[in-house]
Coordinates of C-alpha atoms and ligand atoms in Angstrom, one line a residue:
Chain L
M1494 CA -6.7 70.1 45.4
K1495 CA -5.8 67.9 48.3
K1496 CA -8.6 67.4 50.8
V1497 CA -8.7 65.3 53.9
L1498 CA -11.8 63.1 53.0
N1499 CA -12.9 59.4 52.6
S1500 CA -15.5 59.8 49.9
T1501 CA -16.9 62.9 48.3
D1502 CA -20.5 61.9 48.9
Q1503 CA -20.1 61.2 52.6
V1504 CA -18.7 64.6 53.4
V1505 CA -21.8 66.1 55.1
E1506 CA -22.7 63.0 56.6
E1507 CA -19.0 62.3 58.3
M1508 CA -18.9 65.8 59.4
L1509 CA -22.1 65.8 61.1
D1510 CA -21.0 62.5 62.8
G1511 CA -17.6 63.9 64.1
F1512 CA -19.4 66.9 65.2
V1513 CA -22.0 65.5 67.4
T1514 CA -19.4 62.9 68.5
A1515 CA -16.9 65.6 69.7
H1516 CA -19.7 67.8 71.4
A1517 CA -22.1 65.1 72.8
D1518 CA -22.1 66.9 76.0
S1519 CA -24.2 69.9 74.3
V1520 CA -25.7 68.9 71.2
K1521 CA -27.5 65.9 69.5
R1522 CA -28.4 64.9 66.0
I1523 CA -31.7 64.3 65.3
P1524 CA -31.9 60.6 63.9
D1525 CA -32.0 60.1 60.5
T1526 CA -31.9 63.8 59.6
T1527 CA -29.2 66.5 59.2
V1528 CA -30.4 68.6 62.0
I1529 CA -28.3 69.5 65.2
A1530 CA -30.2 70.5 68.1
R1531 CA -29.5 71.6 71.5
K1532 CA -29.2 68.5 73.7
D1533 CA -32.2 69.8 75.7
A1534 CA -34.3 70.7 72.8
P1535 CA -37.2 71.7 72.8
V1536 CA -36.8 73.7 75.5
S1537 CA -40.3 74.1 77.5
G1538 CA -41.5 77.7 77.4
K1539 CA -38.9 79.2 74.9
V1540 CA -39.4 80.1 71.5
G1541 CA -37.5 77.8 69.1
L1542 CA -34.5 79.0 66.7
V1543 CA -33.9 77.4 63.9
S1544 CA -31.3 78.5 61.3
G1545 CA -29.0 76.7 58.8
G1546 CA -28.0 76.4 55.3
G1547 CA -25.4 74.6 53.1
S1548 CA -22.6 73.3 54.7
G1549 CA -18.9 74.3 54.2
H1550 CA -19.4 77.4 56.3
E1551 CA -18.2 75.6 59.7
P1552 CA -18.5 76.8 62.3
A1553 CA -21.7 77.8 60.9
H1554 CA -24.3 76.7 61.7
G1555 CA -23.9 73.8 63.9
G1556 CA -21.4 75.8 65.9
Y1557 CA -24.2 78.5 66.9
V1558 CA -26.4 75.8 68.6
G1559 CA -26.5 76.2 72.5
K1560 CA -28.1 77.8 75.2
G1561 CA -28.4 81.6 74.6
M1562 CA -28.2 81.1 70.6
L1563 CA -29.8 78.4 68.2
D1564 CA -31.9 75.6 69.1
A1565 CA -31.2 73.7 65.9
A1566 CA -29.1 74.1 62.8
V1567 CA -30.5 72.4 59.5
V1568 CA -27.5 71.5 57.4
G1569 CA -27.6 70.9 53.6
E1570 CA -24.9 69.4 51.2
V1571 CA -21.9 71.7 50.4
F1572 CA -23.3 75.2 49.4
T1573 CA -26.5 73.9 48.9
S1574 CA -29.7 74.8 51.0
P1575 CA -31.2 72.0 53.0
T1576 CA -34.4 70.6 51.9
P1577 CA -38.0 71.1 53.2
D1578 CA -38.3 67.8 55.1
Q1579 CA -35.0 68.6 57.0
V1580 CA -36.0 72.0 57.7
L1581 CA -39.3 70.7 59.0
E1582 CA -37.7 68.1 61.2
G1583 CA -35.5 71.0 62.7
I1584 CA -38.9 72.8 63.4
K1585 CA -40.4 69.8 65.2
A1586 CA -37.4 69.1 67.2
T1587 CA -37.4 72.8 68.5
D1588 CA -41.0 73.7 69.0
S1589 CA -42.1 73.5 72.7
G1590 CA -45.4 74.9 71.9
S1591 CA -44.1 78.7 71.7
G1592 CA -43.3 78.9 68.2
V1593 CA -40.4 78.9 66.0
L1594 CA -38.4 81.5 64.5
L1595 CA -36.4 80.6 61.1
I1596 CA -33.2 82.7 60.5
I1597 CA -32.6 82.6 56.8
K1598 CA -29.8 83.8 54.9
N1599 CA -31.4 85.6 51.6
Y1600 CA -30.4 83.1 49.0
T1601 CA -33.1 81.8 46.4
G1602 CA -32.6 78.2 47.5
D1603 CA -32.5 79.0 51.2
V1604 CA -35.7 81.1 51.2
M1605 CA -37.7 78.7 49.2
N1606 CA -36.8 75.5 50.7
F1607 CA -37.3 77.2 54.4
D1608 CA -40.4 78.7 53.0
M1609 CA -42.0 75.3 52.2
A1610 CA -40.7 73.9 55.5
A1611 CA -42.9 76.5 57.1
E1612 CA -46.0 75.6 55.3
L1613 CA -45.4 72.1 56.0
A1614 CA -45.0 73.0 59.9
E1615 CA -48.1 75.3 59.8
A1616 CA -50.0 72.3 58.2
E1617 CA -48.8 70.3 61.4
G1618 CA -50.2 73.1 63.7
I1619 CA -46.8 74.6 64.6
T1620 CA -46.6 78.5 64.7
V1621 CA -43.7 79.4 62.5
E1622 CA -42.4 83.2 61.8
K1623 CA -39.3 83.8 59.5
V1624 CA -36.7 86.5 59.3
I1625 CA -34.4 87.0 56.1
V1626 CA -30.9 88.1 56.7
N1627 CA -29.4 90.4 53.9
D1628 CA -26.1 92.3 55.4
D1629 CA -24.0 91.9 52.2
V1630 CA -23.7 95.4 51.0
A1631 CA -21.8 94.1 48.1
V1632 CA -25.2 93.7 46.3
E1633 CA -27.8 96.2 45.8
D1634 CA -30.8 96.0 47.6
S1635 CA -33.8 95.6 45.4
T1636 CA -37.3 94.2 45.6
F1637 CA -37.0 93.6 41.7
T1638 CA -34.3 91.1 42.1
T1639 CA -33.0 88.6 44.5
G1640 CA -31.7 91.3 46.6
R1641 CA -28.8 91.5 49.0
R1642 CA -27.2 88.2 50.5
G1643 CA -27.0 87.1 53.9
I1644 CA -23.4 86.6 55.2
A1645 CA -21.4 86.7 58.5
G1646 CA -23.7 89.3 59.9
T1647 CA -25.9 86.4 60.4
V1648 CA -24.0 85.3 63.7
F1649 CA -25.3 88.7 65.2
V1650 CA -28.8 87.6 64.3
H1651 CA -28.2 84.2 65.9
K1652 CA -26.6 85.7 69.1
I1653 CA -29.1 88.4 69.9
A1654 CA -32.3 86.5 68.9
G1655 CA -30.9 83.7 71.0
A1656 CA -30.4 85.9 73.9
I1657 CA -34.0 87.4 73.5
A1658 CA -35.6 84.1 73.2
E1659 CA -33.8 82.9 76.3
S1660 CA -35.2 85.4 78.5
G1661 CA -38.8 84.1 77.8
A1662 CA -39.9 86.6 75.0
S1663 CA -42.8 85.8 72.9
L1664 CA -42.4 84.7 69.3
A1665 CA -43.5 88.3 68.0
E1666 CA -40.7 89.7 70.4
V1667 CA -37.9 87.5 69.3
K1668 CA -38.7 88.3 65.5
A1669 CA -38.7 92.1 66.4
A1670 CA -35.5 91.9 67.8
A1671 CA -33.9 89.8 64.8
E1672 CA -35.2 92.2 62.4
K1673 CA -33.9 95.1 64.4
V1674 CA -30.4 93.4 63.8
I1675 CA -31.0 92.7 60.3
K1676 CA -31.7 96.4 60.0
N1677 CA -28.5 97.4 61.7
V1678 CA -25.9 95.1 60.5
R1679 CA -23.9 95.3 57.2
S1680 CA -21.1 93.2 56.1
M1681 CA -18.9 93.0 53.0
G1682 CA -16.1 90.3 51.8
V1683 CA -13.3 89.9 49.8
A1684 CA -11.6 86.8 48.3
L1685 CA -7.8 86.2 47.4
E1686 CA -8.0 82.5 46.4
S1687 CA -11.1 80.3 45.4
C1688 CA -12.5 77.3 47.2
T1689 CA -13.2 73.9 45.9
V1690 CA -16.4 72.2 46.4
P1691 CA -15.5 68.6 47.3
A1692 CA -17.9 66.9 44.8
A1693 CA -17.0 69.3 42.1
G1694 CA -13.4 68.6 42.4
K1695 CA -12.1 71.9 41.0
P1696 CA -11.9 75.6 42.2
S1697 CA -15.5 77.4 42.2
F1698 CA -13.8 80.1 40.5
T1699 CA -10.2 81.7 39.6
L1700 CA -8.5 84.5 40.3
K1701 CA -5.2 85.6 38.7
E1702 CA -2.0 85.6 40.9
D1703 CA -2.1 89.2 41.6
E1704 CA -5.9 89.7 41.6
V1705 CA -8.7 89.9 44.4
E1706 CA -12.5 90.0 44.1
I1707 CA -14.0 92.8 46.2
G1708 CA -17.4 92.0 47.4
I1709 CA -17.3 88.2 47.2
G1710 CA -20.1 86.0 48.6
I1711 CA -19.6 83.1 50.9
H1712 CA -20.5 80.7 48.2
G1713 CA -17.6 82.1 46.0
E1714 CA -20.4 84.4 44.2
P1715 CA -19.0 87.3 42.4
G1716 CA -18.8 90.6 44.3
I1717 CA -18.4 94.1 42.7
E1718 CA -15.1 94.1 41.1
R1719 CA -11.6 92.3 40.6
V1720 CA -8.8 94.5 41.4
P1721 CA -5.1 93.8 41.6
L1722 CA -3.9 93.0 45.2
Q1723 CA -3.6 95.8 47.4
S1724 CA -2.3 96.1 51.0
A1725 CA -4.3 95.0 54.0
N1726 CA -5.1 98.7 54.8
E1727 CA -6.3 99.5 51.4
I1728 CA -8.6 96.6 50.9
T1729 CA -10.1 96.9 54.4
S1730 CA -10.7 100.5 53.7
T1731 CA -12.6 99.7 50.8
L1732 CA -14.9 97.4 52.7
V1733 CA -15.4 99.4 55.3
A1734 CA -16.0 102.6 53.2
K1735 CA -18.9 100.8 51.5
I1736 CA -20.3 99.6 54.8
L1737 CA -20.6 102.9 56.4
A1738 CA -21.8 104.4 53.3
D1739 CA -24.9 102.1 53.7
I1740 CA -26.4 103.0 56.6
D1741 CA -25.7 106.1 59.1
Y1742 CA -23.1 104.9 61.9
T1743 CA -22.6 108.4 63.2
N1744 CA -22.0 108.5 66.8
S1745 CA -22.8 105.3 66.9
E1746 CA -21.9 102.1 69.1
V1747 CA -21.0 99.2 67.1
A1748 CA -20.1 95.4 67.3
V1749 CA -17.4 94.5 64.9
L1750 CA -17.0 90.9 63.4
V1751 CA -13.8 90.3 61.2
N1752 CA -14.4 86.8 59.8
G1753 CA -12.0 84.8 58.0
M1754 CA -13.3 82.8 55.0
G1755 CA -11.3 79.7 55.9
A1756 CA -7.6 80.1 54.7
T1757 CA -6.6 83.6 55.8
P1758 CA -4.6 83.4 58.9
E1759 CA -5.5 85.0 62.2
M1760 CA -2.5 87.2 61.9
E1761 CA -3.8 88.7 58.8
L1762 CA -7.4 89.3 60.4
F1763 CA -5.9 91.2 63.2
I1764 CA -3.9 93.4 60.7
V1765 CA -7.5 94.1 59.3
H1766 CA -8.8 94.8 62.3
R1767 CA -6.4 97.3 63.3
Q1768 CA -7.4 99.0 60.3
V1769 CA -11.0 98.8 61.1
A1770 CA -10.5 100.2 64.6
K1771 CA -8.7 103.1 63.2
M1772 CA -11.0 103.9 60.5
L1773 CA -13.9 103.6 63.0
G1774 CA -11.9 105.9 65.6
E1775 CA -11.5 108.6 62.9
K1776 CA -15.3 108.8 62.3
G1777 CA -16.2 108.9 66.1
I1778 CA -17.7 105.4 66.0
N1779 CA -17.2 103.3 69.2
I1780 CA -16.5 99.7 69.3
Y1781 CA -18.4 98.0 72.0
K1782 CA -17.6 94.6 71.2
T1783 CA -15.0 92.6 68.8
W1784 CA -15.1 89.4 67.2
V1785 CA -11.9 88.2 65.2
G1786 CA -11.9 84.8 63.9
E1787 CA -13.3 82.1 61.6
Y1788 CA -17.3 82.5 62.1
M1789 CA -18.7 82.1 58.6
T1790 CA -16.4 80.2 56.4
S1791 CA -16.4 79.3 52.9
L1792 CA -14.5 76.1 52.9
E1793 CA -10.7 77.0 52.1
M1794 CA -11.5 80.3 50.6
T1795 CA -8.7 83.0 51.2
G1796 CA -10.3 86.2 52.2
F1797 CA -12.2 87.8 55.0
S1798 CA -15.4 89.7 55.6
I1799 CA -16.1 92.7 57.7
S1800 CA -19.4 93.2 59.8
L1801 CA -20.6 96.1 61.5
L1802 CA -23.6 96.1 63.9
K1803 CA -25.2 99.2 65.0
L1804 CA -26.2 99.0 68.7
D1805 CA -28.8 100.3 70.9
D1806 CA -29.2 99.3 74.6
Q1807 CA -31.5 96.5 73.8
L1808 CA -29.0 94.9 71.4
K1809 CA -26.0 95.4 73.9
E1810 CA -27.7 93.6 76.5
A1811 CA -28.4 90.6 74.2
L1812 CA -25.1 90.7 72.8
D1813 CA -23.8 90.4 76.5
G1814 CA -25.9 87.6 77.5
Q1815 CA -24.6 84.1 78.2
S1816 CA -23.9 81.8 75.2
D1817 CA -22.8 78.1 75.3
A1818 CA -22.9 77.7 71.6
I1819 CA -19.6 75.9 70.6
A1820 CA -18.4 78.5 68.3
F1821 CA -19.6 81.6 70.3
R1822 CA -19.2 81.1 74.1
L1823 CA -19.8 83.9 76.2
Chain B
M1442 CA -54.9 60.4 21.6
I1443 CA -52.8 59.5 24.5
I1444 CA -49.3 60.6 24.2
L1445 CA -47.8 59.6 27.6
T1446 CA -48.3 56.1 29.2
V1447 CA -47.2 55.3 32.8
E1448 CA -44.4 53.3 31.2
Q1449 CA -43.2 56.2 29.0
T1450 CA -43.2 58.5 32.2
I1451 CA -41.1 56.2 34.1
Q1452 CA -38.8 55.9 31.0
W1453 CA -39.0 59.7 30.9
M1454 CA -37.4 60.1 34.4
K1455 CA -34.7 57.5 33.5
E1456 CA -33.8 59.6 30.2
I1457 CA -33.8 62.5 32.5
H1458 CA -31.4 61.2 34.8
K1459 CA -29.3 59.6 31.8
R1460 CA -28.8 63.3 30.8
M1461 CA -28.0 64.7 33.8
E1462 CA -25.6 61.9 34.3
V1463 CA -23.7 62.7 31.1
N1464 CA -24.0 66.5 31.3
K1465 CA -23.3 66.8 35.0
E1466 CA -19.9 68.5 34.4
Q1467 CA -21.2 70.7 31.9
L1468 CA -24.1 71.7 34.1
T1469 CA -21.9 72.5 37.0
T1470 CA -19.5 74.3 34.9
L1471 CA -22.3 76.4 33.5
D1472 CA -23.3 77.1 37.3
Q1473 CA -19.5 78.0 38.3
A1474 CA -19.7 80.9 35.9
I1475 CA -22.7 82.5 37.1
G1476 CA -23.8 80.6 40.3
D1477 CA -22.1 78.4 43.0
G1478 CA -21.2 75.5 41.0
D1479 CA -23.7 72.8 42.5
H1480 CA -26.5 72.5 39.8
G1481 CA -25.2 69.5 38.0
I1482 CA -24.2 67.8 41.2
N1483 CA -27.9 68.5 42.7
M1484 CA -29.6 67.5 39.5
E1485 CA -27.7 64.2 39.0
R1486 CA -28.3 63.3 42.8
G1487 CA -31.8 64.0 42.6
F1488 CA -32.8 62.2 39.2
A1489 CA -30.6 59.3 40.5
E1490 CA -32.9 59.1 43.8
V1491 CA -36.0 59.5 41.4
V1492 CA -35.1 56.5 39.3
D1493 CA -34.1 54.7 42.3
K1494 CA -37.5 55.6 44.1
I1495 CA -39.5 54.7 40.7
N1496 CA -37.7 51.1 40.3
N1497 CA -38.7 50.1 43.8
T1498 CA -42.5 51.2 43.4
D1499 CA -45.4 50.2 41.2
Y1500 CA -47.5 52.8 39.5
D1501 CA -50.9 53.0 38.1
T1502 CA -51.2 56.4 36.8
V1503 CA -48.9 58.9 35.2
A1504 CA -49.9 61.5 37.9
D1505 CA -48.4 58.7 40.4
V1506 CA -45.0 58.7 38.8
L1507 CA -44.8 62.3 38.6
K1508 CA -45.9 62.8 42.1
S1509 CA -43.3 60.4 43.3
A1510 CA -40.7 62.3 41.2
A1511 CA -41.9 65.7 42.6
M1512 CA -41.7 64.2 46.4
T1513 CA -38.1 63.0 45.7
L1514 CA -36.6 66.1 43.9
T1515 CA -38.1 68.2 46.8
A1516 CA -36.6 66.3 49.4
K1517 CA -33.4 65.2 47.7
V1518 CA -32.0 68.3 45.5
G1519 CA -32.0 71.3 47.6
G1520 CA -31.0 74.5 46.5
A1521 CA -33.2 76.6 44.1
S1522 CA -33.8 73.9 41.7
G1523 CA -35.1 71.3 44.0
P1524 CA -38.3 73.3 45.3
L1525 CA -38.6 74.5 41.7
Y1526 CA -38.7 71.4 39.9
G1527 CA -40.3 69.5 43.0
T1528 CA -43.3 72.1 42.6
A1529 CA -43.2 71.9 38.7
F1530 CA -43.6 68.1 38.8
L1531 CA -46.3 68.2 41.5
K1532 CA -48.5 70.5 39.6
M1533 CA -48.1 68.3 36.6
A1534 CA -49.2 65.5 38.8
T1535 CA -51.9 67.4 40.2
A1536 CA -53.3 68.5 36.8
L1537 CA -53.1 65.0 35.4
Q1538 CA -54.9 63.2 38.3
D1539 CA -57.5 60.9 37.0
K1540 CA -57.0 62.0 33.6
E1541 CA -55.5 60.2 30.3
V1542 CA -52.3 62.2 29.0
N1543 CA -53.5 63.7 25.7
Q1544 CA -51.9 66.6 24.2
Q1545 CA -54.6 68.8 25.8
N1546 CA -54.3 67.4 29.4
F1547 CA -50.6 67.4 29.0
K1548 CA -50.6 71.3 27.8
V1549 CA -52.7 72.1 30.9
A1550 CA -50.0 70.0 33.1
I1551 CA -47.4 72.0 31.5
D1552 CA -49.2 75.4 32.0
E1553 CA -49.7 74.5 35.8
A1554 CA -46.1 73.5 36.2
L1555 CA -45.1 77.0 34.8
E1556 CA -47.4 78.8 37.2
G1557 CA -46.0 76.6 39.9
I1558 CA -42.3 77.7 39.1
K1559 CA -43.6 81.2 38.9
M1560 CA -45.2 80.8 42.2
R1561 CA -42.2 79.5 44.0
G1562 CA -39.4 81.6 42.5
K1563 CA -41.2 84.8 41.4
A1564 CA -39.9 85.0 38.1
E1565 CA -41.1 86.4 34.9
F1566 CA -40.0 85.5 31.4
G1567 CA -36.7 87.0 30.6
E1568 CA -35.1 86.8 34.0
K1569 CA -32.4 84.3 32.8
T1570 CA -34.0 81.4 34.7
M1571 CA -35.4 78.0 34.0
Y1572 CA -38.9 79.8 33.9
D1573 CA -38.0 80.9 30.1
V1574 CA -37.5 77.3 29.2
W1575 CA -40.7 76.3 30.6
Y1576 CA -42.6 79.4 29.4
Q1577 CA -41.4 78.6 25.8
A1578 CA -42.2 75.0 26.1
A1579 CA -45.9 76.0 27.3
A1580 CA -46.2 78.2 24.5
F1581 CA -45.2 75.4 22.0
L1582 CA -47.8 73.3 23.4
D1583 CA -50.5 76.0 22.8
S1584 CA -50.1 75.4 19.0
E1585 CA -53.0 73.1 17.5
K1586 CA -51.7 69.9 17.2
V1587 CA -48.1 68.9 17.3
E1588 CA -46.9 67.1 14.4
D1589 CA -43.1 67.0 15.1
W1590 CA -42.1 66.9 18.7
Q1591 CA -38.5 67.7 17.3
E1592 CA -39.6 71.4 17.2
L1593 CA -40.2 71.4 21.0
I1594 CA -36.5 70.7 21.2
E1595 CA -35.7 73.1 18.8
A1596 CA -37.8 75.8 20.9
C1597 CA -36.1 74.9 23.7
Q1598 CA -32.7 75.0 22.4
A1599 CA -33.3 78.6 21.1
T1600 CA -34.5 79.6 24.5
I1601 CA -31.4 78.5 26.3
E1602 CA -29.2 80.3 23.6
D1603 CA -31.5 83.3 24.3
T1604 CA -30.5 83.2 28.1
R1605 CA -27.0 83.9 26.9
A1606 CA -27.6 87.4 26.3
L1607 CA -29.6 88.1 29.4
I1608 CA -28.7 89.9 32.6
A1609 CA -30.4 87.9 35.4
T1610 CA -32.6 89.3 37.9
K1611 CA -33.6 86.2 39.9
G1612 CA -31.2 83.6 41.6
R1613 CA -27.9 83.7 42.0
A1614 CA -26.7 84.8 38.9
S1615 CA -28.3 88.5 39.7
Y1616 CA -25.4 89.1 41.7
L1617 CA -23.2 89.2 38.6
K1618 CA -25.3 91.9 36.8
E1619 CA -23.7 92.2 33.3
R1620 CA -21.0 89.7 33.9
A1621 CA -23.8 87.1 33.3
I1622 CA -24.1 88.1 29.9
G1623 CA -22.5 85.4 27.5
H1624 CA -23.3 82.6 29.7
V1625 CA -26.2 80.3 29.4
D1626 CA -28.3 79.9 32.6
P1627 CA -27.6 76.4 34.1
G1628 CA -31.3 75.7 35.1
S1629 CA -32.6 76.7 31.6
M1630 CA -29.8 74.0 30.4
S1631 CA -31.2 71.4 32.7
S1632 CA -34.9 72.2 32.1
F1633 CA -33.8 71.8 28.3
Y1634 CA -32.7 68.1 29.0
M1635 CA -35.9 67.5 30.7
F1636 CA -38.0 68.4 27.5
E1637 CA -35.4 66.8 25.5
A1638 CA -35.8 63.4 27.4
L1639 CA -39.5 63.9 27.0
V1640 CA -39.3 64.0 23.3
S1641 CA -37.3 61.1 23.4
V1642 CA -40.0 58.9 25.0
L1643 CA -43.0 60.4 23.4
E1644 CA -41.3 59.4 19.9
L1645 CA -41.0 55.8 21.1
E1646 CA -43.5 53.4 19.4
V1647 CA -46.0 52.0 22.1
Ligands
LIG3357 N1 -36.4 82.8 41.4 C1 -36.2 81.8 40.4 N2 -37.2 81.5 39.8 C2 -37.1 80.4 38.8 N3 -35.8 79.9 38.4 C3 -34.7 80.1 39.4 C4 -34.8 81.1 40.4 N4 -33.7 81.5 41.0 C5 -32.8 80.4 40.4 N5 -33.5 79.9 39.6 C6 -33.0 78.7 38.5 O1 -32.5 77.7 39.4 C7 -31.0 77.7 38.8 C8 -29.8 77.0 40.0 O2 -30.1 76.2 40.5 P1 -29.1 75.6 41.7 O3 -29.6 74.0 41.8 O4 -27.9 75.6 41.3 O5 -29.7 76.2 43.0 P2 -28.7 77.4 43.5 O6 -29.3 78.7 43.5 O7 -27.4 77.0 43.6 O8 -29.3 77.0 45.2 P3 -28.6 77.4 46.5 O9 -28.4 78.7 46.6 O10 -29.2 76.6 47.7 O11 -27.3 76.8 46.2 C9 -30.8 78.9 37.8 O12 -29.8 78.5 37.0 C10 -32.2 79.3 37.3 O13 -32.4 78.6 36.2
LIG3358 MG1 -26.2 76.5 42.2

């Protein structure tokens, strides 16, 4: 696998460096950490929003830092959750005294590292709440197991919690809004080709020439099944049907996110969206807003995911709120 | 009888690092099969940092060495294994604080580590995680007086083989359901190396 690199163990460091250099007008890096924060953080009187996770999902999570979305993103090694001390730095950099909400994707590693960070922050007198995003319907929801993963639907949590926080809401109110999004967002993905973690040097998994993996996670975790490659409409139908079967979208208004995993051209993403819109139309589900592009990638994986967020008036208003985040300007 | 000195504990960490280095590929390959393929990379990086830290610090007690390892693992590994191993070593350190390390105290320390892993990961025995190997190691130390430490290696070895037949209900491998069967759990494998390294230093003449 050819990659544009200097050294595999400097990937994250050099990426962060390049990122803050490119966007020096709006973000800053907290010195000696892997935290990217709003340039004006901590914002006085506002609840701090901190998310993050492994790298390799760009523009997540640094791209969602900005007025109207996250106050800080904490970045880990490629596909590996950041460590508690780094998350703690993110919390400290964004707490203005109004408390901090952690937006965590449901992976064992992320949950444990963010939990430890929350414990450390509370020991320092900072009020911390957390929400855990689990939008991936490819995995069964269960309290006995690790449960559903958090994938691209997380972007909607960032956006809506961000808008609510910006309005001056309390930590409890911001948390409630984030949980409402989590309750109403569902996603599912598919992979056509694997990706290669730079330090691993070989593909995370292999698919046969004519095979796709339905239900893939954003780190190449296996999905529901491997099936022969089908048409865009057929794959899209499988994903949308599974999402619609999970919660009741009848007569609702939704936000749609068609997310490229890293190596699927936009051309194909629009072909996917065409079918999504057609299916929703047939079901009488009204599309309020659509995003098509790369929002939560898996390095150079070929594939895409679809997320549907069921909206109410509060969520619509928050979704429309201004955002200066580099990857989600509105 | 003292079974573990400061010197041996330092050596233990170095022996773990050696094994993580040699088996980095293997651990990563195991994790690629049922996880996200970062386990070998995480462990090698973590223990390289531990050795680095230890080489640059003076220690008076076994507990201090273990605490240093715990802090470094928590701060440098990330993933699921960082907090889990960090917590395990921290619990051991706390249990051994102001104590000489005889078999009885060491057993208590391993029991505490096991509880720590459970507290963090909420796993039970048989969920195809590292908890299985620590559970087996703790059970082994329950026996009266250990005559042959090689038996600890064998007990751990048998457990990692047992993980092969299991469905995972915790961690990333849980997403695979039946497809996880036939694969050894990577975290159990890295835990095995820790106990293998331990035995190698326990058997050193001191
Ligand atoms: N809840 C848990 N309890 C105990 N052990 C666990 C748990 N979850 C995972 N593990 C162990 O951790 C190992 C995986 O560690 P690894 O370093 O690869 O973390 P990871 O799951 O990939 O983390 P991340 O999701 O952040 O990348 C598994 O093989 C398993 O033994
Ligand atoms: Mg892993």
